[in-house]
Coordinates of C-alpha atoms and ligand atoms in Angstrom, one line a residue:
M486 CA 109.3 154.3 -80.5
I487 CA 111.1 155.3 -77.3
S488 CA 114.8 155.8 -77.5
K489 CA 117.3 156.8 -74.8
L490 CA 120.4 158.7 -75.5
D491 CA 121.2 160.1 -72.1
P492 CA 124.4 158.4 -70.7
S493 CA 122.8 157.9 -67.3
A494 CA 119.7 156.2 -68.8
I495 CA 121.8 153.9 -71.0
Q496 CA 124.4 152.9 -68.4
G497 CA 122.5 149.7 -67.4
F498 CA 122.8 148.5 -71.0
L499 CA 126.5 148.4 -70.8
E500 CA 126.6 145.5 -68.4
D501 CA 125.4 141.9 -67.7
T502 CA 126.8 139.5 -65.2
S503 CA 130.0 138.9 -67.1
N504 CA 131.9 141.8 -65.5
L505 CA 133.0 142.7 -69.1
K506 CA 133.9 146.4 -68.9
S507 CA 134.3 149.3 -71.4
G508 CA 131.1 148.8 -73.4
W509 CA 129.5 151.9 -74.9
T510 CA 126.6 152.9 -77.1
P511 CA 125.3 156.0 -78.7
G512 CA 121.7 155.1 -77.8
V513 CA 119.1 152.4 -76.9
F514 CA 115.8 151.8 -78.8
F515 CA 112.8 150.1 -77.3
P516 CA 110.6 148.8 -80.2
E517 CA 107.0 148.3 -79.1
N518 CA 105.9 145.9 -81.9
P519 CA 107.6 143.6 -84.4
E520 CA 107.4 146.1 -87.2
E521 CA 109.3 148.7 -85.3
A522 CA 112.1 146.2 -84.5
A523 CA 112.3 145.0 -88.1
G524 CA 112.2 148.7 -89.3
L525 CA 115.4 149.4 -87.3
L526 CA 117.2 146.6 -89.1
R527 CA 115.7 147.5 -92.5
N528 CA 117.4 150.9 -92.3
A529 CA 120.5 149.8 -90.5
A530 CA 122.9 149.5 -93.5
S531 CA 121.7 152.8 -95.2
E532 CA 122.0 154.7 -91.9
G533 CA 125.4 153.1 -91.2
R534 CA 124.2 151.6 -87.9
R535 CA 124.9 148.3 -86.2
Y536 CA 122.7 146.9 -83.4
T537 CA 123.4 144.8 -80.3
L538 CA 120.3 143.1 -78.8
A539 CA 119.6 143.4 -75.1
G540 CA 117.4 141.2 -73.0
N541 CA 117.3 141.6 -69.2
G542 CA 121.0 141.5 -68.6
T543 CA 121.4 138.2 -66.7
G544 CA 123.7 136.7 -69.4
T545 CA 127.1 135.7 -68.3
T546 CA 129.1 136.2 -71.5
G547 CA 128.8 139.9 -72.4
G548 CA 126.5 139.1 -75.3
R549 CA 124.2 142.2 -74.8
I550 CA 127.1 144.6 -74.1
P551 CA 127.6 147.0 -77.1
F552 CA 131.0 148.2 -78.2
G553 CA 130.0 151.3 -80.1
D554 CA 126.8 149.9 -81.7
Y555 CA 123.2 151.0 -80.9
V556 CA 121.2 148.8 -78.7
I557 CA 117.7 147.3 -79.4
A558 CA 116.2 146.5 -76.0
M559 CA 113.3 143.9 -75.9
H560 CA 111.6 145.3 -72.7
R561 CA 108.5 146.7 -74.5
L562 CA 107.8 143.6 -76.6
N563 CA 106.3 141.9 -73.6
R564 CA 102.8 140.6 -74.5
I565 CA 101.9 137.1 -73.5
G566 CA 99.1 135.0 -75.0
E567 CA 96.7 132.5 -73.4
V568 CA 97.4 128.9 -72.7
E569 CA 95.9 126.8 -75.4
P570 CA 95.5 123.1 -74.7
L571 CA 96.1 120.8 -77.8
D572 CA 94.7 117.4 -78.5
N573 CA 97.8 115.4 -77.7
G574 CA 98.1 116.1 -73.9
I575 CA 100.3 119.2 -74.3
A576 CA 99.5 122.9 -74.6
R577 CA 101.0 125.9 -76.2
I578 CA 101.5 129.6 -75.4
R579 CA 102.8 132.5 -77.4
A580 CA 105.1 135.0 -75.7
E581 CA 106.9 138.1 -77.1
S582 CA 110.6 138.2 -76.5
G583 CA 110.5 140.6 -73.5
V584 CA 108.3 138.4 -71.3
L585 CA 110.0 137.3 -68.1
L586 CA 110.6 133.6 -67.8
Q587 CA 109.1 133.6 -64.3
D588 CA 105.9 135.3 -65.6
L589 CA 105.5 132.8 -68.4
Q590 CA 106.0 129.9 -65.9
S591 CA 103.5 131.5 -63.5
K592 CA 100.9 131.9 -66.2
A593 CA 101.3 128.3 -67.3
A594 CA 101.1 127.1 -63.7
A595 CA 97.9 129.1 -63.0
A596 CA 96.3 127.2 -65.9
G597 CA 97.6 123.8 -64.7
W598 CA 100.5 123.6 -67.1
F599 CA 104.2 123.5 -66.8
Y600 CA 107.1 125.1 -68.8
P601 CA 110.1 122.9 -68.0
P602 CA 113.2 125.1 -69.0
D603 CA 114.5 126.5 -65.7
P604 CA 117.7 128.5 -65.9
T605 CA 118.6 129.2 -62.3
E606 CA 118.0 132.9 -62.9
K607 CA 114.3 133.5 -63.6
T608 CA 114.4 137.2 -64.4
C609 CA 115.7 136.5 -67.9
F610 CA 113.5 137.3 -71.0
I611 CA 111.9 134.5 -73.1
G612 CA 113.5 135.8 -76.3
S613 CA 117.0 135.6 -74.7
T614 CA 116.3 132.0 -73.5
V615 CA 115.5 131.1 -77.1
A616 CA 118.4 133.0 -78.6
N617 CA 120.7 131.3 -76.0
N618 CA 118.9 127.9 -75.8
S619 CA 119.0 128.3 -72.1
S620 CA 118.6 125.3 -69.9
G621 CA 118.7 124.4 -66.2
S622 CA 118.5 121.6 -63.7
R623 CA 115.3 120.1 -65.2
S624 CA 117.0 119.8 -68.6
F625 CA 118.3 116.4 -67.4
R626 CA 114.8 115.1 -68.1
Y627 CA 113.3 117.7 -70.5
G628 CA 116.1 119.0 -72.6
A629 CA 117.0 122.7 -73.1
T630 CA 114.7 125.4 -74.5
R631 CA 115.2 124.1 -78.0
S632 CA 113.0 121.1 -77.2
H633 CA 110.1 123.4 -76.2
V634 CA 110.1 125.8 -79.1
R635 CA 107.2 125.1 -81.6
A636 CA 107.4 128.3 -83.7
L637 CA 109.2 131.6 -84.0
K638 CA 108.7 135.1 -85.3
I639 CA 112.0 136.6 -86.2
A640 CA 113.2 139.9 -87.6
L641 CA 115.9 139.1 -90.0
P642 CA 118.9 141.4 -90.4
Q643 CA 117.7 142.9 -93.7
G644 CA 114.3 143.8 -92.1
D645 CA 112.1 140.9 -93.2
I646 CA 109.8 139.3 -90.6
L647 CA 109.9 135.6 -90.8
D648 CA 107.3 133.3 -89.2
I649 CA 108.4 129.7 -89.0
A650 CA 106.9 126.7 -87.4
R651 CA 108.6 123.4 -86.8
G652 CA 108.3 121.1 -89.8
E653 CA 107.8 123.8 -92.3
H654 CA 111.5 124.4 -93.4
L655 CA 113.8 121.4 -93.2
A656 CA 117.3 121.2 -94.7
D657 CA 117.1 119.2 -97.9
E658 CA 119.3 116.2 -98.6
T659 CA 122.2 118.5 -99.5
G660 CA 121.7 120.4 -96.2
R661 CA 120.2 123.4 -98.0
F662 CA 117.6 125.9 -96.8
S663 CA 115.7 128.1 -99.3
L664 CA 113.7 131.2 -98.4
D665 CA 111.8 133.6 -100.6
L666 CA 111.6 136.9 -98.7
P667 CA 110.1 140.3 -99.6
I668 CA 113.2 142.4 -98.8
A669 CA 116.2 140.0 -98.9
G670 CA 114.7 138.1 -101.9
D671 CA 115.8 134.5 -102.6
L672 CA 118.0 133.2 -99.9
S673 CA 119.6 129.9 -100.1
F674 CA 122.3 128.5 -97.8
R675 CA 123.5 125.1 -96.5
R676 CA 123.6 124.2 -92.9
P677 CA 127.0 124.3 -91.3
D678 CA 129.3 121.5 -92.5
Y679 CA 130.6 120.3 -89.2
G680 CA 129.7 117.6 -86.6
M681 CA 128.3 118.2 -83.2
P682 CA 129.8 116.9 -79.9
A683 CA 128.4 113.7 -78.3
T684 CA 127.3 115.6 -75.2
S685 CA 123.7 115.6 -73.9
K686 CA 123.9 119.5 -73.6
H687 CA 125.5 121.7 -76.2
N688 CA 125.2 125.5 -76.8
A689 CA 128.3 126.6 -78.6
G690 CA 127.9 127.7 -82.2
Y691 CA 125.1 127.2 -84.8
W692 CA 123.2 124.0 -84.6
S693 CA 123.7 121.5 -87.4
A694 CA 122.2 118.1 -88.1
P695 CA 121.1 116.2 -91.2
G696 CA 117.5 117.2 -92.2
M697 CA 117.5 119.8 -89.4
D698 CA 114.7 122.3 -88.9
L699 CA 115.3 126.0 -89.7
V700 CA 113.9 126.7 -86.2
D701 CA 116.9 125.0 -84.7
L702 CA 119.3 127.2 -86.6
F703 CA 117.9 130.3 -84.9
V704 CA 117.6 128.7 -81.4
G705 CA 121.0 129.2 -79.8
S706 CA 122.3 131.5 -82.4
E707 CA 122.8 134.3 -79.8
G708 CA 121.1 137.0 -81.8
T709 CA 123.6 136.8 -84.6
L710 CA 121.0 135.7 -87.2
G711 CA 117.9 137.7 -86.3
I712 CA 115.9 139.2 -83.5
I713 CA 113.6 136.6 -81.8
L714 CA 110.4 138.7 -81.6
E715 CA 108.0 136.0 -80.4
A716 CA 108.0 132.3 -79.6
E717 CA 105.3 129.7 -79.5
L718 CA 106.3 127.4 -76.6
E719 CA 105.2 123.9 -75.7
L720 CA 103.8 123.3 -72.2
R721 CA 103.3 119.9 -70.4
P722 CA 100.8 119.0 -67.8
T723 CA 101.9 120.0 -64.3
P724 CA 103.3 116.9 -62.5
E725 CA 101.0 115.8 -59.7
K726 CA 103.8 115.9 -57.1
V727 CA 107.4 116.7 -57.0
F728 CA 109.9 116.0 -54.2
A729 CA 113.5 117.0 -53.8
C730 CA 116.4 115.8 -51.7
L731 CA 119.8 117.2 -51.0
V732 CA 121.9 114.1 -50.2
Y733 CA 125.3 114.6 -48.5
F734 CA 128.1 112.1 -49.0
M735 CA 131.2 111.5 -46.9
S736 CA 133.4 110.8 -49.9
E737 CA 133.6 111.8 -53.6
E738 CA 133.7 108.0 -54.3
A739 CA 130.3 107.5 -52.8
L740 CA 128.9 110.6 -54.4
F741 CA 129.8 109.5 -57.9
A742 CA 128.6 106.0 -57.3
F743 CA 125.2 107.6 -56.4
V744 CA 125.2 109.8 -59.6
E745 CA 125.9 106.8 -61.8
K746 CA 123.1 104.7 -60.3
A747 CA 120.6 107.6 -60.2
R748 CA 120.9 108.3 -63.9
S749 CA 121.4 104.7 -65.1
G750 CA 117.6 103.9 -65.0
D751 CA 118.4 100.7 -63.1
A752 CA 117.6 102.0 -59.6
E753 CA 113.8 102.4 -59.9
V754 CA 114.3 106.1 -59.6
S755 CA 113.6 108.6 -62.5
P756 CA 115.0 112.0 -61.5
R757 CA 114.3 115.1 -63.5
A758 CA 117.4 116.9 -62.0
I759 CA 120.7 115.6 -60.7
E760 CA 122.9 118.5 -59.5
L761 CA 126.3 118.6 -57.8
F762 CA 127.6 120.8 -54.9
D763 CA 131.2 120.0 -54.3
R764 CA 132.7 120.3 -50.8
R765 CA 134.0 123.8 -51.5
S766 CA 130.6 125.0 -52.8
L767 CA 129.0 123.8 -49.5
E768 CA 131.6 125.7 -47.5
F769 CA 130.8 128.8 -49.5
L770 CA 127.1 128.4 -49.0
R771 CA 127.5 127.9 -45.3
Q772 CA 127.6 131.8 -44.9
G773 CA 123.8 131.7 -45.7
Y774 CA 123.0 128.2 -44.5
P775 CA 124.9 127.5 -41.2
S776 CA 123.2 124.1 -40.8
I777 CA 125.1 122.6 -43.7
P778 CA 127.0 119.7 -42.2
H779 CA 130.7 119.9 -41.8
G780 CA 133.3 117.5 -43.2
T781 CA 131.3 116.0 -46.1
G782 CA 132.7 115.2 -49.5
G783 CA 129.9 117.0 -51.3
A784 CA 126.2 116.8 -52.0
I785 CA 123.8 115.8 -54.8
Y786 CA 120.5 117.5 -55.3
V787 CA 117.8 115.5 -57.0
E788 CA 114.2 116.2 -58.0
Q789 CA 111.7 113.5 -58.7
E790 CA 108.2 113.8 -60.2
T791 CA 105.7 111.4 -58.8
T792 CA 102.0 110.9 -58.0
D793 CA 100.0 110.4 -54.8
A794 CA 99.8 106.7 -55.6
D795 CA 103.5 106.3 -56.3
E796 CA 105.1 108.7 -53.9
E797 CA 105.8 106.2 -51.2
R798 CA 107.5 103.7 -53.6
C799 CA 109.6 106.5 -55.1
L800 CA 110.8 107.7 -51.7
E801 CA 111.7 104.1 -50.7
A802 CA 113.6 103.7 -53.9
W803 CA 115.6 106.8 -53.2
T804 CA 116.2 105.8 -49.6
A805 CA 117.4 102.4 -50.7
L806 CA 119.8 104.0 -53.2
M807 CA 121.2 106.4 -50.6
A808 CA 121.8 103.5 -48.2
E809 CA 123.4 101.4 -51.0
C810 CA 125.8 104.3 -51.7
G811 CA 126.6 105.0 -48.0
A812 CA 124.9 108.4 -47.8
P813 CA 124.1 109.2 -44.1
A814 CA 120.3 109.4 -44.1
E815 CA 120.3 111.7 -41.0
L816 CA 122.2 114.4 -42.9
S817 CA 120.0 114.5 -45.9
W818 CA 117.5 117.3 -46.5
A819 CA 114.2 116.3 -48.1
A820 CA 111.5 118.6 -49.4
L821 CA 108.1 116.9 -49.9
D822 CA 105.8 119.8 -50.5
A823 CA 105.8 123.0 -52.6
D824 CA 107.3 125.2 -49.9
G825 CA 110.1 122.8 -49.1
L826 CA 110.8 122.5 -52.8
A827 CA 111.0 126.2 -53.3
G828 CA 113.4 126.4 -50.3
L829 CA 115.7 123.8 -51.8
R830 CA 115.6 125.4 -55.2
E831 CA 116.4 128.7 -53.5
F832 CA 119.4 127.0 -51.9
R833 CA 120.5 125.9 -55.4
H834 CA 120.0 129.5 -56.8
E835 CA 122.0 131.0 -53.9
L836 CA 125.3 129.6 -54.9
P837 CA 125.9 131.6 -58.2
V838 CA 124.3 134.6 -56.6
L839 CA 126.6 134.5 -53.6
V840 CA 129.6 133.9 -55.8
N841 CA 128.6 137.0 -57.9
E842 CA 128.0 139.1 -54.8
W843 CA 131.4 138.1 -53.3
L844 CA 133.1 138.8 -56.6
S845 CA 131.6 142.3 -56.8
R846 CA 133.5 143.1 -53.7
Q847 CA 136.8 141.8 -55.1
A848 CA 139.3 143.4 -57.4
E849 CA 139.5 140.4 -59.8
S850 CA 136.8 138.6 -61.9
K851 CA 136.1 134.9 -61.6
V852 CA 137.3 132.6 -64.3
S853 CA 134.5 130.1 -64.9
T854 CA 133.6 127.2 -67.2
D855 CA 130.4 126.1 -68.7
M856 CA 131.7 123.0 -70.5
A857 CA 130.2 119.5 -70.8
V858 CA 131.6 116.1 -71.8
P859 CA 129.8 113.0 -72.9
D860 CA 127.6 111.8 -70.0
A861 CA 129.7 108.7 -69.1
L862 CA 132.7 111.0 -68.4
S863 CA 131.2 113.2 -65.7
R864 CA 133.6 112.0 -63.0
Q865 CA 136.6 112.6 -65.3
L866 CA 135.4 116.1 -65.9
Y867 CA 135.2 116.7 -62.2
E868 CA 138.6 115.3 -61.6
L869 CA 140.1 117.3 -64.5
Y870 CA 138.9 120.5 -62.9
R871 CA 139.7 119.5 -59.3
D872 CA 143.2 118.3 -60.0
A873 CA 144.2 121.3 -62.1
C874 CA 142.9 123.7 -59.5
E875 CA 144.6 121.9 -56.6
A876 CA 147.9 121.9 -58.6
E877 CA 147.6 125.7 -59.0
G878 CA 146.6 126.3 -55.4
F879 CA 143.4 128.1 -56.4
T880 CA 140.3 129.0 -54.5
Y881 CA 137.6 127.3 -56.5
L882 CA 134.1 125.7 -56.5
I883 CA 132.7 123.0 -58.8
F884 CA 128.9 122.7 -59.1
G885 CA 126.1 122.2 -61.5
H886 CA 124.5 119.7 -63.8
I887 CA 126.3 116.5 -63.1
G888 CA 123.4 114.5 -64.6
N889 CA 124.4 115.9 -68.0
A890 CA 128.2 115.8 -67.3
H891 CA 128.0 119.6 -67.3
L892 CA 129.8 121.3 -64.4
H893 CA 130.6 124.9 -63.6
L894 CA 134.1 125.4 -62.3
N895 CA 134.4 128.9 -60.7
I896 CA 138.0 129.9 -60.0
L897 CA 138.1 132.9 -57.6
P898 CA 141.4 134.6 -58.1
R899 CA 142.8 136.5 -55.1
N900 CA 145.1 138.8 -57.1
R901 CA 146.1 139.7 -60.7
E902 CA 148.8 137.0 -60.8
E903 CA 146.3 134.3 -59.9
Y904 CA 143.8 135.7 -62.4
D905 CA 146.4 135.5 -65.2
R906 CA 147.3 131.9 -64.2
A907 CA 143.6 131.0 -64.1
K908 CA 143.1 132.4 -67.6
S909 CA 145.9 130.3 -68.9
L910 CA 144.6 127.2 -67.1
Y911 CA 141.2 127.9 -68.7
R912 CA 142.7 127.4 -72.2
K913 CA 144.3 124.1 -71.1
L914 CA 140.9 123.0 -69.6
V915 CA 139.2 123.8 -72.9
S916 CA 141.7 121.5 -74.7
G917 CA 141.2 118.8 -72.1
V918 CA 137.4 118.9 -72.4
L919 CA 137.5 119.0 -76.2
S920 CA 139.9 116.0 -76.2
M921 CA 137.2 114.1 -74.2
G922 CA 134.6 114.9 -77.0
G923 CA 133.1 117.8 -75.0
T924 CA 131.7 121.2 -75.8
L925 CA 132.9 124.7 -74.9
S926 CA 129.5 125.7 -73.7
A927 CA 126.6 123.6 -72.6
E928 CA 124.2 126.4 -71.6
H929 CA 125.5 130.0 -71.2
G930 CA 126.6 130.4 -74.8
I931 CA 129.7 132.1 -76.2
G932 CA 128.9 135.8 -76.3
K933 CA 131.9 138.0 -76.4
L934 CA 133.8 136.5 -73.6
K935 CA 134.4 133.1 -75.1
S936 CA 134.4 133.7 -78.9
E937 CA 138.2 133.3 -79.1
Y938 CA 137.9 129.8 -77.7
L939 CA 135.3 128.7 -80.2
V940 CA 138.2 128.4 -82.7
Q941 CA 139.7 125.8 -80.5
M942 CA 136.5 123.8 -80.7
Y943 CA 135.6 124.1 -84.4
G944 CA 138.9 125.0 -86.0
E945 CA 139.1 127.9 -88.5
S946 CA 137.1 126.0 -91.1
G947 CA 134.2 125.5 -88.7
I948 CA 134.1 129.2 -87.8
R949 CA 134.1 130.0 -91.5
E950 CA 131.0 127.8 -91.8
M951 CA 129.3 130.0 -89.3
V952 CA 130.5 133.1 -91.1
R953 CA 129.0 131.7 -94.3
I954 CA 125.6 131.4 -92.8
K955 CA 125.9 134.7 -90.9
K956 CA 126.7 136.5 -94.2
A957 CA 123.9 134.8 -96.0
L958 CA 121.3 136.2 -93.5
D959 CA 123.2 139.4 -92.5
P960 CA 125.2 140.5 -95.6
Y961 CA 125.8 144.0 -94.2
L962 CA 126.9 142.7 -90.8
V963 CA 124.5 144.9 -88.8
L964 CA 123.4 142.5 -85.9
N965 CA 125.2 141.4 -82.8
I966 CA 128.7 141.7 -84.3
G967 CA 131.3 140.5 -81.8
N968 CA 129.0 137.8 -80.4
L969 CA 129.8 134.1 -81.0
I970 CA 132.0 134.6 -84.2
P971 CA 135.4 136.2 -83.6
T972 CA 135.3 139.5 -85.5
S973 CA 138.6 138.8 -87.3
F974 CA 136.8 136.1 -89.3
Y975 CA 134.5 138.7 -90.9
E976 CA 137.5 140.4 -92.4
T977 CA 138.5 137.4 -94.6
E978 CA 136.2 136.3 -97.4
T979 CA 134.6 132.8 -97.1
Ligands
LIG2261 C1 122.7 133.6 -61.2 C2 122.5 133.2 -62.6 C3 122.2 131.9 -62.9 C4 122.1 131.5 -64.2 N1 121.7 130.2 -64.5 C5 121.6 129.8 -65.8 C6 121.2 128.4 -66.0 O1 121.0 127.6 -65.1 N2 121.1 128.1 -67.3 C7 121.3 128.9 -68.4 O2 121.1 128.5 -69.5 N3 121.6 130.2 -68.1 C8 121.8 130.6 -66.9 N4 122.2 131.9 -66.6 C9 122.4 132.8 -67.8 C10 121.2 133.7 -68.3 O3 120.2 133.8 -67.3 C11 120.7 133.2 -69.6 O4 121.7 133.2 -70.6 C12 119.5 134.1 -70.1 O5 119.0 133.5 -71.3 C13 119.9 135.5 -70.4 O6 118.7 136.2 -70.5 P1 118.6 137.8 -70.5 O7 117.2 138.2 -70.8 O8 119.1 138.3 -69.2 O9 119.6 138.2 -71.7 P2 120.8 139.2 -71.9 O10 121.8 138.9 -70.9 O11 120.2 140.6 -71.9 O12 121.2 138.8 -73.3 C14 121.8 137.5 -73.6 C15 122.1 137.4 -75.0 O13 120.9 137.2 -75.8 C16 120.8 138.1 -76.9 N5 119.4 138.5 -77.0 C17 118.6 139.1 -76.1 N6 117.4 139.2 -76.6 C18 117.4 138.6 -77.8 C19 116.3 138.4 -78.8 N7 115.1 138.8 -78.6 N8 116.7 137.9 -80.0 C20 118.0 137.4 -80.2 N9 119.0 137.6 -79.3 C21 118.7 138.2 -78.1 C22 121.7 139.2 -76.5 O14 122.2 140.0 -77.6 C23 122.8 138.5 -75.7 O15 123.7 138.0 -76.6 C24 122.3 132.4 -65.3 C25 122.6 133.7 -65.0 C26 122.7 134.1 -63.7 C27 123.1 135.6 -63.4

């Protein structure tokens, strides 16, 4: 197995897109097969080593950044299987954890199939997208990665390799899972004893539901319960046609009326994505897209799947909805073919990229949210963010997955004093969102940056529920310590 110990070779493993500084590691290992990865864990406790898992470094929460632990990098576990059509109109494909999402999507597309999860950044690894239950604009229709995972191969923290398929291990009526493993022996633990928020996206803490599948405990566990070595993923038939529109509105009032109607199902439209760009996001994007109209109240990006036979009716339905909500048709941008669609999706991608580039030239980091509220409260979430930032006089943008009432607020502090104020506002916003029945993270996860706030969401008893499960699977605490669960909770017995 290749390992790197030279500081210049391991520097790249001390960062992701979170701007979290001061990580360090004695070395990075690159397992080339599942046994090598599991072997590292098997010997971890006896060798006194802890490991942090690294994907491709596009995470936003510092999850892959080690603070003194060794790194296991997934780059060489990168084999991808063939697309295998099944009887029920779907197909499956197996991919090791270091396969790039964009490569998996291309392979599926070449065979006429479609892998829906679409985090805006496509250079992430498949294993990370499973570990983080990543999602994207199409999750409005298709759900997050969780909905597309059929089976997993996992290296457990004591060194066992576990192969699980959906339906094989369900929590019993008391919520208990039981496993008989060669190294760890008999493992038995109950699912977390807490409720889940009533949001349509949620990615903060271990999953828990009556009768839940063990697969769902590992999806979204951010590498704290095991290494995702390989996943079997579900593919859908490629839609015959897709079109997209960027619809500008002169007022926020009109924009939110459009969002409500578009997702209600009453308007004869069935979008697969409904995304917001607030007025400030459009102003930010104008540096790369000078043709963005001036003076609008914001824009909504929608994608719609259709067929040759239905395309005209669909377009008419969207045009009618835009007219009903007062969107000036002459300002809207439509993409009716693959090139146009790629261009508009690139426009969507450019916003977080430009923000990150801009920030890399600034002294201060951004303060950003990834929270969601129950769908019916999307406007209230927007107003909570907007009003709080206006009252503070901040430079800020609000954008993202309005269809799922999941918005990214990015506060761009101009100096340290603003940064400190933004951080204290963040805590207030978390309280506001939680009081609306929301979640701390809808897609980016918790990592190291947000673990302290997880206590606000679950209370100490909820965190202890996660520690209970973590310790059942990782009794020697060797894997991804510092991620998700605040480390102080490991010091108290549960
Ligand atoms: C511009 C931009 C846009 C983004 N847009 C979205 C978006 O729309 N939706 C979204 O969900 N995310 C988005 N992200 C976040 C990011 O792309 C995802 O979180 C992605 O899953 C991270 O993948 P990675 O391979 O880069 O992982 P890394 O950043 O390297 O690691 C992320 C976490 O996964 C853990 N991990 C890595 N590999 C494994 C494994 N095999 N088993 C267990 N744990 C593992 C790491 O320890 C770490 O905690 C965006 C990021 C950027 C920079």
